[in-house]
PDB file of N, CA and C in Angstrom:
ATOM      1  N   MET A   9      26.500  -6.157  -4.648  1.00  0.00           N
ATOM      2  CA  MET A   9      25.737  -7.171  -5.334  1.00  0.00           C
ATOM      3  C   MET A   9      26.587  -8.421  -5.449  1.00  0.00           C
ATOM      4  N   ALA A  10      25.977  -9.571  -5.291  1.00  0.00           N
ATOM      5  CA  ALA A  10      26.699 -10.835  -5.330  1.00  0.00           C
ATOM      6  C   ALA A  10      27.103 -11.175  -6.756  1.00  0.00           C
ATOM      7  N   SER A  11      28.201 -11.888  -6.840  1.00  0.00           N
ATOM      8  CA  SER A  11      28.699 -12.289  -8.149  1.00  0.00           C
ATOM      9  C   SER A  11      27.930 -13.506  -8.644  1.00  0.00           C
ATOM     10  N   THR A  12      27.800 -13.637  -9.943  1.00  0.00           N
ATOM     11  CA  THR A  12      27.117 -14.801 -10.521  1.00  0.00           C
ATOM     12  C   THR A  12      28.088 -15.909 -10.862  1.00  0.00           C
ATOM     13  N   LYS A  13      29.362 -15.743 -10.515  1.00  0.00           N
ATOM     14  CA  LYS A  13      30.374 -16.753 -10.839  1.00  0.00           C
ATOM     15  C   LYS A  13      30.088 -18.100 -10.168  1.00  0.00           C
ATOM     16  N   PRO A  14      29.771 -18.161  -8.844  1.00  0.00           N
ATOM     17  CA  PRO A  14      29.480 -19.469  -8.248  1.00  0.00           C
ATOM     18  C   PRO A  14      28.271 -20.143  -8.883  1.00  0.00           C
ATOM     19  N   LEU A  15      27.285 -19.370  -9.284  1.00  0.00           N
ATOM     20  CA  LEU A  15      26.111 -19.941  -9.935  1.00  0.00           C
ATOM     21  C   LEU A  15      26.489 -20.541 -11.286  1.00  0.00           C
ATOM     22  N   ALA A  16      27.320 -19.831 -12.024  1.00  0.00           N
ATOM     23  CA  ALA A  16      27.754 -20.354 -13.321  1.00  0.00           C
ATOM     24  C   ALA A  16      28.580 -21.619 -13.148  1.00  0.00           C
ATOM     25  N   MET A  17      29.398 -21.682 -12.111  1.00  0.00           N
ATOM     26  CA  MET A  17      30.202 -22.890 -11.860  1.00  0.00           C
ATOM     27  C   MET A  17      29.291 -24.065 -11.510  1.00  0.00           C
ATOM     28  N   LEU A  18      28.237 -23.813 -10.757  1.00  0.00           N
ATOM     29  CA  LEU A  18      27.309 -24.878 -10.390  1.00  0.00           C
ATOM     30  C   LEU A  18      26.594 -25.427 -11.621  1.00  0.00           C
ATOM     31  N   VAL A  19      26.170 -24.540 -12.500  1.00  0.00           N
ATOM     32  CA  VAL A  19      25.459 -24.975 -13.701  1.00  0.00           C
ATOM     33  C   VAL A  19      26.386 -25.780 -14.600  1.00  0.00           C
ATOM     34  N   ARG A  20      27.636 -25.365 -14.715  1.00  0.00           N
ATOM     35  CA  ARG A  20      28.575 -26.096 -15.569  1.00  0.00           C
ATOM     36  C   ARG A  20      28.964 -27.432 -14.973  1.00  0.00           C
ATOM     37  N   SER A  21      28.932 -27.559 -13.624  1.00  0.00           N
ATOM     38  CA  SER A  21      29.393 -28.794 -12.997  1.00  0.00           C
ATOM     39  C   SER A  21      28.386 -29.930 -13.157  1.00  0.00           C
ATOM     40  N   ARG A  22      27.102 -29.645 -13.341  1.00  0.00           N
ATOM     41  CA  ARG A  22      26.105 -30.698 -13.486  1.00  0.00           C
ATOM     42  C   ARG A  22      25.684 -30.820 -14.944  1.00  0.00           C
ATOM     43  N   PRO A  23      25.654 -32.015 -15.467  1.00  0.00           N
ATOM     44  CA  PRO A  23      25.171 -32.180 -16.839  1.00  0.00           C
ATOM     45  C   PRO A  23      23.672 -31.874 -16.917  1.00  0.00           C
ATOM     46  N   THR A  24      23.210 -31.486 -18.078  1.00  0.00           N
ATOM     47  CA  THR A  24      21.808 -31.099 -18.233  1.00  0.00           C
ATOM     48  C   THR A  24      20.865 -32.271 -18.020  1.00  0.00           C
ATOM     49  N   SER A  25      21.306 -33.484 -18.284  1.00  0.00           N
ATOM     50  CA  SER A  25      20.420 -34.633 -18.070  1.00  0.00           C
ATOM     51  C   SER A  25      20.092 -34.797 -16.591  1.00  0.00           C
ATOM     52  N   SER A  26      21.043 -34.520 -15.705  1.00  0.00           N
ATOM     53  CA  SER A  26      20.749 -34.642 -14.277  1.00  0.00           C
ATOM     54  C   SER A  26      19.858 -33.495 -13.808  1.00  0.00           C
ATOM     55  N   LEU A  27      19.995 -32.317 -14.430  1.00  0.00           N
ATOM     56  CA  LEU A  27      19.107 -31.209 -14.089  1.00  0.00           C
ATOM     57  C   LEU A  27      17.672 -31.521 -14.487  1.00  0.00           C
ATOM     58  N   LEU A  28      17.488 -32.107 -15.658  1.00  0.00           N
ATOM     59  CA  LEU A  28      16.150 -32.465 -16.107  1.00  0.00           C
ATOM     60  C   LEU A  28      15.570 -33.590 -15.281  1.00  0.00           C
ATOM     61  N   ALA A  29      16.405 -34.529 -14.865  1.00  0.00           N
ATOM     62  CA  ALA A  29      15.924 -35.647 -14.058  1.00  0.00           C
ATOM     63  C   ALA A  29      15.459 -35.160 -12.689  1.00  0.00           C
ATOM     64  N   SER A  30      16.135 -34.166 -12.141  1.00  0.00           N
ATOM     65  CA  SER A  30      15.740 -33.684 -10.822  1.00  0.00           C
ATOM     66  C   SER A  30      14.398 -32.947 -10.875  1.00  0.00           C
ATOM     67  N   THR A  31      14.050 -32.361 -12.008  1.00  0.00           N
ATOM     68  CA  THR A  31      12.768 -31.675 -12.097  1.00  0.00           C
ATOM     69  C   THR A  31      11.617 -32.657 -12.222  1.00  0.00           C
ATOM     70  N   ARG A  32      11.876 -33.849 -12.695  1.00  0.00           N
ATOM     71  CA  ARG A  32      10.803 -34.835 -12.821  1.00  0.00           C
ATOM     72  C   ARG A  32      10.389 -35.411 -11.479  1.00  0.00           C
ATOM     73  N   THR A  33      11.232 -35.353 -10.470  1.00  0.00           N
ATOM     74  CA  THR A  33      10.895 -35.939  -9.178  1.00  0.00           C
ATOM     75  C   THR A  33      10.040 -35.012  -8.322  1.00  0.00           C
ATOM     76  N   PHE A  34       9.797 -33.803  -8.763  1.00  0.00           N
ATOM     77  CA  PHE A  34       8.993 -32.844  -8.006  1.00  0.00           C
ATOM     78  C   PHE A  34       7.539 -33.287  -8.010  1.00  0.00           C
ATOM     79  N   THR A  35       6.932 -33.374  -6.820  1.00  0.00           N
ATOM     80  CA  THR A  35       5.516 -33.728  -6.716  1.00  0.00           C
ATOM     81  C   THR A  35       4.795 -32.604  -5.977  1.00  0.00           C
ATOM     82  N   PRO A  36       3.919 -31.880  -6.642  1.00  0.00           N
ATOM     83  CA  PRO A  36       3.253 -30.748  -6.002  1.00  0.00           C
ATOM     84  C   PRO A  36       2.320 -31.150  -4.871  1.00  0.00           C
ATOM     85  N   ALA A  37       1.782 -32.355  -4.861  1.00  0.00           N
ATOM     86  CA  ALA A  37       0.845 -32.754  -3.811  1.00  0.00           C
ATOM     87  C   ALA A  37       1.532 -32.771  -2.449  1.00  0.00           C
ATOM     88  N   THR A  38       2.762 -33.278  -2.395  1.00  0.00           N
ATOM     89  CA  THR A  38       3.445 -33.330  -1.102  1.00  0.00           C
ATOM     90  C   THR A  38       3.903 -31.945  -0.661  1.00  0.00           C
ATOM     91  N   SER A  39       4.259 -31.068  -1.610  1.00  0.00           N
ATOM     92  CA  SER A  39       4.728 -29.746  -1.204  1.00  0.00           C
ATOM     93  C   SER A  39       3.582 -28.902  -0.659  1.00  0.00           C
ATOM     94  N   THR A  40       2.368 -29.049  -1.199  1.00  0.00           N
ATOM     95  CA  THR A  40       1.246 -28.290  -0.656  1.00  0.00           C
ATOM     96  C   THR A  40       0.777 -28.869   0.664  1.00  0.00           C
ATOM     97  N   ALA A  41       0.937 -30.163   0.857  1.00  0.00           N
ATOM     98  CA  ALA A  41       0.535 -30.777   2.112  1.00  0.00           C
ATOM     99  C   ALA A  41       1.438 -30.314   3.252  1.00  0.00           C
ATOM    100  N   LEU A  42       2.703 -30.019   2.963  1.00  0.00           N
ATOM    101  CA  LEU A  42       3.629 -29.587   3.997  1.00  0.00           C
ATOM    102  C   LEU A  42       3.626 -28.072   4.183  1.00  0.00           C
ATOM    103  N   PHE A  43       2.842 -27.364   3.424  1.00  0.00           N
ATOM    104  CA  PHE A  43       2.844 -25.905   3.501  1.00  0.00           C
ATOM    105  C   PHE A  43       2.290 -25.411   4.827  1.00  0.00           C
ATOM    106  N   SER A  44       1.167 -25.910   5.257  1.00  0.00           N
ATOM    107  CA  SER A  44       0.560 -25.455   6.497  1.00  0.00           C
ATOM    108  C   SER A  44      -0.109 -26.633   7.184  1.00  0.00           C
ATOM    109  N   THR A  45       0.034 -26.682   8.497  1.00  0.00           N
ATOM    110  CA  THR A  45      -0.600 -27.769   9.248  1.00  0.00           C
ATOM    111  C   THR A  45      -1.714 -27.249  10.161  1.00  0.00           C
ATOM    112  N   SER A  46      -1.967 -25.933  10.165  1.00  0.00           N
ATOM    113  CA  SER A  46      -3.016 -25.390  11.028  1.00  0.00           C
ATOM    114  C   SER A  46      -4.373 -25.483  10.342  1.00  0.00           C
ATOM    115  N   ASN A  47      -5.416 -25.423  11.157  1.00  0.00           N
ATOM    116  CA  ASN A  47      -6.773 -25.467  10.629  1.00  0.00           C
ATOM    117  C   ASN A  47      -7.140 -24.101  10.053  1.00  0.00           C
ATOM    118  N   PRO A  48      -7.927 -24.063   8.995  1.00  0.00           N
ATOM    119  CA  PRO A  48      -8.353 -22.756   8.475  1.00  0.00           C
ATOM    120  C   PRO A  48      -9.285 -22.072   9.472  1.00  0.00           C
ATOM    121  N   ARG A  49      -9.151 -20.726   9.591  1.00  0.00           N
ATOM    122  CA  ARG A  49      -9.966 -19.963  10.531  1.00  0.00           C
ATOM    123  C   ARG A  49     -10.789 -18.934   9.778  1.00  0.00           C
ATOM    124  N   ALA A  50     -11.897 -18.540  10.367  1.00  0.00           N
ATOM    125  CA  ALA A  50     -12.766 -17.535   9.757  1.00  0.00           C
ATOM    126  C   ALA A  50     -12.184 -16.145  10.000  1.00  0.00           C
ATOM    127  N   ALA A  51     -12.708 -15.157   9.273  1.00  0.00           N
ATOM    128  CA  ALA A  51     -12.222 -13.785   9.397  1.00  0.00           C
ATOM    129  C   ALA A  51     -12.630 -13.161  10.720  1.00  0.00           C
ATOM    130  N   THR A  52     -13.758 -13.535  11.260  1.00  0.00           N
ATOM    131  CA  THR A  52     -14.219 -13.008  12.544  1.00  0.00           C
ATOM    132  C   THR A  52     -14.449 -14.184  13.488  1.00  0.00           C
ATOM    133  N   PRO A  53     -14.469 -13.955  14.804  1.00  0.00           N
ATOM    134  CA  PRO A  53     -14.691 -15.065  15.740  1.00  0.00           C
ATOM    135  C   PRO A  53     -16.061 -15.718  15.584  1.00  0.00           C
ATOM    136  N   GLN A  54     -17.041 -14.987  15.068  1.00  0.00           N
ATOM    137  CA  GLN A  54     -18.383 -15.532  14.927  1.00  0.00           C
ATOM    138  C   GLN A  54     -18.567 -16.291  13.624  1.00  0.00           C
ATOM    139  N   GLY A  55     -17.560 -16.339  12.775  1.00  0.00           N
ATOM    140  CA  GLY A  55     -17.682 -17.029  11.493  1.00  0.00           C
ATOM    141  C   GLY A  55     -17.406 -16.075  10.347  1.00  0.00           C
ATOM    142  N   PRO A  56     -17.951 -16.361   9.194  1.00  0.00           N
ATOM    143  CA  PRO A  56     -17.689 -15.475   8.053  1.00  0.00           C
ATOM    144  C   PRO A  56     -18.318 -14.102   8.274  1.00  0.00           C
ATOM    145  N   PRO A  57     -17.753 -13.073   7.635  1.00  0.00           N
ATOM    146  CA  PRO A  57     -18.304 -11.726   7.832  1.00  0.00           C
ATOM    147  C   PRO A  57     -19.715 -11.599   7.272  1.00  0.00           C
ATOM    148  N   PRO A  58     -20.541 -10.730   7.861  1.00  0.00           N
ATOM    149  CA  PRO A  58     -21.916 -10.562   7.385  1.00  0.00           C
ATOM    150  C   PRO A  58     -21.967  -9.831   6.048  1.00  0.00           C
ATOM    151  N   GLN A  59     -23.133  -9.829   5.441  1.00  0.00           N
ATOM    152  CA  GLN A  59     -23.326  -9.119   4.177  1.00  0.00           C
ATOM    153  C   GLN A  59     -23.079  -7.635   4.394  1.00  0.00           C
ATOM    154  N   GLY A  60     -22.443  -6.981   3.432  1.00  0.00           N
ATOM    155  CA  GLY A  60     -22.164  -5.559   3.538  1.00  0.00           C
ATOM    156  C   GLY A  60     -21.057  -5.235   4.521  1.00  0.00           C
ATOM    157  N   PHE A  61     -20.188  -6.200   4.813  1.00  0.00           N
ATOM    158  CA  PHE A  61     -19.119  -6.015   5.792  1.00  0.00           C
ATOM    159  C   PHE A  61     -18.063  -5.037   5.295  1.00  0.00           C
ATOM    160  N   ARG A  62     -17.760  -5.074   4.011  1.00  0.00           N
ATOM    161  CA  ARG A  62     -16.714  -4.211   3.459  1.00  0.00           C
ATOM    162  C   ARG A  62     -17.190  -2.770   3.352  1.00  0.00           C
ATOM    163  N   MET A  63     -16.230  -1.861   3.424  1.00  0.00           N
ATOM    164  CA  MET A  63     -16.522  -0.435   3.265  1.00  0.00           C
ATOM    165  C   MET A  63     -16.830  -0.158   1.803  1.00  0.00           C
ATOM    166  N   PRO A  64     -17.700   0.800   1.525  1.00  0.00           N
ATOM    167  CA  PRO A  64     -17.977   1.129   0.117  1.00  0.00           C
ATOM    168  C   PRO A  64     -16.758   1.792  -0.534  1.00  0.00           C
ATOM    169  N   ARG A  65     -16.683   1.680  -1.830  1.00  0.00           N
ATOM    170  CA  ARG A  65     -15.582   2.268  -2.578  1.00  0.00           C
ATOM    171  C   ARG A  65     -15.613   3.778  -2.428  1.00  0.00           C
ATOM    172  N   PRO A  66     -14.465   4.429  -2.153  1.00  0.00           N
ATOM    173  CA  PRO A  66     -14.493   5.887  -2.014  1.00  0.00           C
ATOM    174  C   PRO A  66     -14.784   6.568  -3.345  1.00  0.00           C
ATOM    175  N   LEU A  67     -15.422   7.731  -3.266  1.00  0.00           N
ATOM    176  CA  LEU A  67     -15.758   8.471  -4.481  1.00  0.00           C
ATOM    177  C   LEU A  67     -14.491   9.026  -5.126  1.00  0.00           C
ATOM    178  N   ARG A  68     -14.466   9.030  -6.447  1.00  0.00           N
ATOM    179  CA  ARG A  68     -13.347   9.633  -7.170  1.00  0.00           C
ATOM    180  C   ARG A  68     -13.557  11.129  -7.258  1.00  0.00           C
ATOM    181  N   TRP A  69     -12.546  11.825  -7.766  1.00  0.00           N
ATOM    182  CA  TRP A  69     -12.605  13.288  -7.804  1.00  0.00           C
ATOM    183  C   TRP A  69     -13.748  13.782  -8.688  1.00  0.00           C
ATOM    184  N   ASN A  70     -14.078  13.033  -9.741  1.00  0.00           N
ATOM    185  CA  ASN A  70     -15.138  13.490 -10.643  1.00  0.00           C
ATOM    186  C   ASN A  70     -16.520  12.981 -10.233  1.00  0.00           C
ATOM    187  N   GLU A  71     -16.602  12.179  -9.187  1.00  0.00           N
ATOM    188  CA  GLU A  71     -17.890  11.662  -8.723  1.00  0.00           C
ATOM    189  C   GLU A  71     -18.394  12.384  -7.468  1.00  0.00           C
ATOM    190  N   SER A  72     -17.652  13.382  -7.026  1.00  0.00           N
ATOM    191  CA  SER A  72     -18.003  14.082  -5.798  1.00  0.00           C
ATOM    192  C   SER A  72     -19.276  14.902  -5.983  1.00  0.00           C
ATOM    193  N   LYS A  73     -20.039  15.039  -4.912  1.00  0.00           N
ATOM    194  CA  LYS A  73     -21.260  15.828  -4.962  1.00  0.00           C
ATOM    195  C   LYS A  73     -20.969  17.312  -4.730  1.00  0.00           C
ATOM    196  N   GLU A  74     -19.732  17.636  -4.325  1.00  0.00           N
ATOM    197  CA  GLU A  74     -19.341  19.009  -4.069  1.00  0.00           C
ATOM    198  C   GLU A  74     -18.889  19.675  -5.376  1.00  0.00           C
ATOM    199  N   SER A  75     -19.318  20.902  -5.613  1.00  0.00           N
ATOM    200  CA  SER A  75     -18.969  21.583  -6.863  1.00  0.00           C
ATOM    201  C   SER A  75     -17.541  22.107  -6.814  1.00  0.00           C
ATOM    202  N   ALA A  76     -17.016  22.474  -7.974  1.00  0.00           N
ATOM    203  CA  ALA A  76     -15.651  22.988  -8.065  1.00  0.00           C
ATOM    204  C   ALA A  76     -15.523  24.321  -7.333  1.00  0.00           C
ATOM    205  N   LEU A  77     -16.576  25.131  -7.359  1.00  0.00           N
ATOM    206  CA  LEU A  77     -16.526  26.410  -6.645  1.00  0.00           C
ATOM    207  C   LEU A  77     -16.474  26.200  -5.132  1.00  0.00           C
ATOM    208  N   ASP A  78     -17.195  25.207  -4.633  1.00  0.00           N
ATOM    209  CA  ASP A  78     -17.134  24.909  -3.205  1.00  0.00           C
ATOM    210  C   ASP A  78     -15.731  24.459  -2.804  1.00  0.00           C
ATOM    211  N   LYS A  79     -15.115  23.610  -3.636  1.00  0.00           N
ATOM    212  CA  LYS A  79     -13.750  23.144  -3.342  1.00  0.00           C
ATOM    213  C   LYS A  79     -12.772  24.305  -3.357  1.00  0.00           C
ATOM    214  N   ALA A  80     -12.879  25.198  -4.355  1.00  0.00           N
ATOM    215  CA  ALA A  80     -11.986  26.350  -4.441  1.00  0.00           C
ATOM    216  C   ALA A  80     -12.200  27.286  -3.259  1.00  0.00           C
ATOM    217  N   GLY A  81     -13.442  27.491  -2.866  1.00  0.00           N
ATOM    218  CA  GLY A  81     -13.727  28.344  -1.715  1.00  0.00           C
ATOM    219  C   GLY A  81     -13.132  27.792  -0.444  1.00  0.00           C
ATOM    220  N   ARG A  82     -13.237  26.494  -0.255  1.00  0.00           N
ATOM    221  CA  ARG A  82     -12.656  25.863   0.925  1.00  0.00           C
ATOM    222  C   ARG A  82     -11.132  26.015   0.928  1.00  0.00           C
ATOM    223  N   TYR A  83     -10.510  25.862  -0.246  1.00  0.00           N
ATOM    224  CA  TYR A  83      -9.069  25.992  -0.375  1.00  0.00           C
ATOM    225  C   TYR A  83      -8.623  27.411  -0.018  1.00  0.00           C
ATOM    226  N   PHE A  84      -9.303  28.412  -0.565  1.00  0.00           N
ATOM    227  CA  PHE A  84      -8.914  29.791  -0.295  1.00  0.00           C
ATOM    228  C   PHE A  84      -9.215  30.195   1.143  1.00  0.00           C
ATOM    229  N   LEU A  85     -10.280  29.672   1.726  1.00  0.00           N
ATOM    230  CA  LEU A  85     -10.559  29.932   3.130  1.00  0.00           C
ATOM    231  C   LEU A  85      -9.421  29.409   3.999  1.00  0.00           C
ATOM    232  N   MET A  86      -8.940  28.207   3.686  1.00  0.00           N
ATOM    233  CA  MET A  86      -7.845  27.622   4.460  1.00  0.00           C
ATOM    234  C   MET A  86      -6.576  28.447   4.327  1.00  0.00           C
ATOM    235  N   THR A  87      -6.262  28.914   3.103  1.00  0.00           N
ATOM    236  CA  THR A  87      -5.054  29.724   2.927  1.00  0.00           C
ATOM    237  C   THR A  87      -5.175  31.060   3.662  1.00  0.00           C
ATOM    238  N   GLU A  88      -6.341  31.660   3.660  1.00  0.00           N
ATOM    239  CA  GLU A  88      -6.526  32.921   4.375  1.00  0.00           C
ATOM    240  C   GLU A  88      -6.398  32.723   5.885  1.00  0.00           C
ATOM    241  N   MET A  89      -6.882  31.608   6.387  1.00  0.00           N
ATOM    242  CA  MET A  89      -6.723  31.323   7.810  1.00  0.00           C
ATOM    243  C   MET A  89      -5.258  31.153   8.174  1.00  0.00           C
ATOM    244  N   LEU A  90      -4.500  30.467   7.331  1.00  0.00           N
ATOM    245  CA  LEU A  90      -3.068  30.294   7.604  1.00  0.00           C
ATOM    246  C   LEU A  90      -2.331  31.626   7.529  1.00  0.00           C
ATOM    247  N   ARG A  91      -2.674  32.479   6.562  1.00  0.00           N
ATOM    248  CA  ARG A  91      -2.054  33.802   6.478  1.00  0.00           C
ATOM    249  C   ARG A  91      -2.367  34.629   7.717  1.00  0.00           C
ATOM    250  N   GLY A  92      -3.590  34.561   8.203  1.00  0.00           N
ATOM    251  CA  GLY A  92      -3.967  35.279   9.422  1.00  0.00           C
ATOM    252  C   GLY A  92      -3.187  34.803  10.630  1.00  0.00           C
ATOM    253  N   MET A  93      -3.006  33.490  10.745  1.00  0.00           N
ATOM    254  CA  MET A  93      -2.216  32.961  11.865  1.00  0.00           C
ATOM    255  C   MET A  93      -0.771  33.429  11.780  1.00  0.00           C
ATOM    256  N   TYR A  94      -0.237  33.537  10.566  1.00  0.00           N
ATOM    257  CA  TYR A  94       1.131  34.006  10.382  1.00  0.00           C
ATOM    258  C   TYR A  94       1.251  35.469  10.823  1.00  0.00           C
ATOM    259  N   VAL A  95       0.288  36.292  10.470  1.00  0.00           N
ATOM    260  CA  VAL A  95       0.317  37.697  10.881  1.00  0.00           C
ATOM    261  C   VAL A  95       0.255  37.807  12.400  1.00  0.00           C
ATOM    262  N   VAL A  96      -0.576  37.009  13.040  1.00  0.00           N
ATOM    263  CA  VAL A  96      -0.674  37.029  14.498  1.00  0.00           C
ATOM    264  C   VAL A  96       0.652  36.638  15.121  1.00  0.00           C
ATOM    265  N   LEU A  97       1.313  35.590  14.581  1.00  0.00           N
ATOM    266  CA  LEU A  97       2.609  35.180  15.125  1.00  0.00           C
ATOM    267  C   LEU A  97       3.664  36.255  14.913  1.00  0.00           C
ATOM    268  N   GLU A  98       3.622  36.954  13.769  1.00  0.00           N
ATOM    269  CA  GLU A  98       4.560  38.061  13.541  1.00  0.00           C
ATOM    270  C   GLU A  98       4.376  39.137  14.605  1.00  0.00           C
ATOM    271  N   GLN A  99       3.140  39.481  14.897  1.00  0.00           N
ATOM    272  CA  GLN A  99       2.879  40.518  15.886  1.00  0.00           C
ATOM    273  C   GLN A  99       3.229  40.051  17.301  1.00  0.00           C
ATOM    274  N   TYR A 100       3.062  38.779  17.562  1.00  0.00           N
ATOM    275  CA  TYR A 100       3.353  38.246  18.899  1.00  0.00           C
ATOM    276  C   TYR A 100       4.845  38.288  19.193  1.00  0.00           C
ATOM    277  N   PHE A 101       5.664  37.983  18.197  1.00  0.00           N
ATOM    278  CA  PHE A 101       7.108  37.906  18.412  1.00  0.00           C
ATOM    279  C   PHE A 101       7.851  39.173  17.980  1.00  0.00           C
ATOM    280  N   ARG A 102       7.162  40.256  17.668  1.00  0.00           N
ATOM    281  CA  ARG A 102       7.866  41.486  17.275  1.00  0.00           C
ATOM    282  C   ARG A 102       8.500  42.129  18.504  1.00  0.00           C
ATOM    283  N   PRO A 103       9.555  42.881  18.277  1.00  0.00           N
ATOM    284  CA  PRO A 103      10.192  43.539  19.443  1.00  0.00           C
ATOM    285  C   PRO A 103       9.289  44.615  20.024  1.00  0.00           C
ATOM    286  N   PRO A 104       9.343  44.831  21.329  1.00  0.00           N
ATOM    287  CA  PRO A 104       8.459  45.829  21.957  1.00  0.00           C
ATOM    288  C   PRO A 104       8.827  47.267  21.600  1.00  0.00           C
TER     289      PRO A 104
END
């Protein structure tokens, strides 16, 4: 991590009146004018996006149309399938 010593030396070297004077010369109009020189472009080549362009908000866990028993059944089915694949691999690689 960089030391703050050079920063402290800089602050001590300038009187506060010159620091305040330098902030008064800031003009936001010129800084925004120099920010970008390109023309604004639309999101799509044909212009602005059509109505309904965005995807709908995904359903939360409590807004799902699937019941808790269906979710649990799917979970246990997946675990049983993985256990079955493991048994098959055990039998495939067992010594003759």
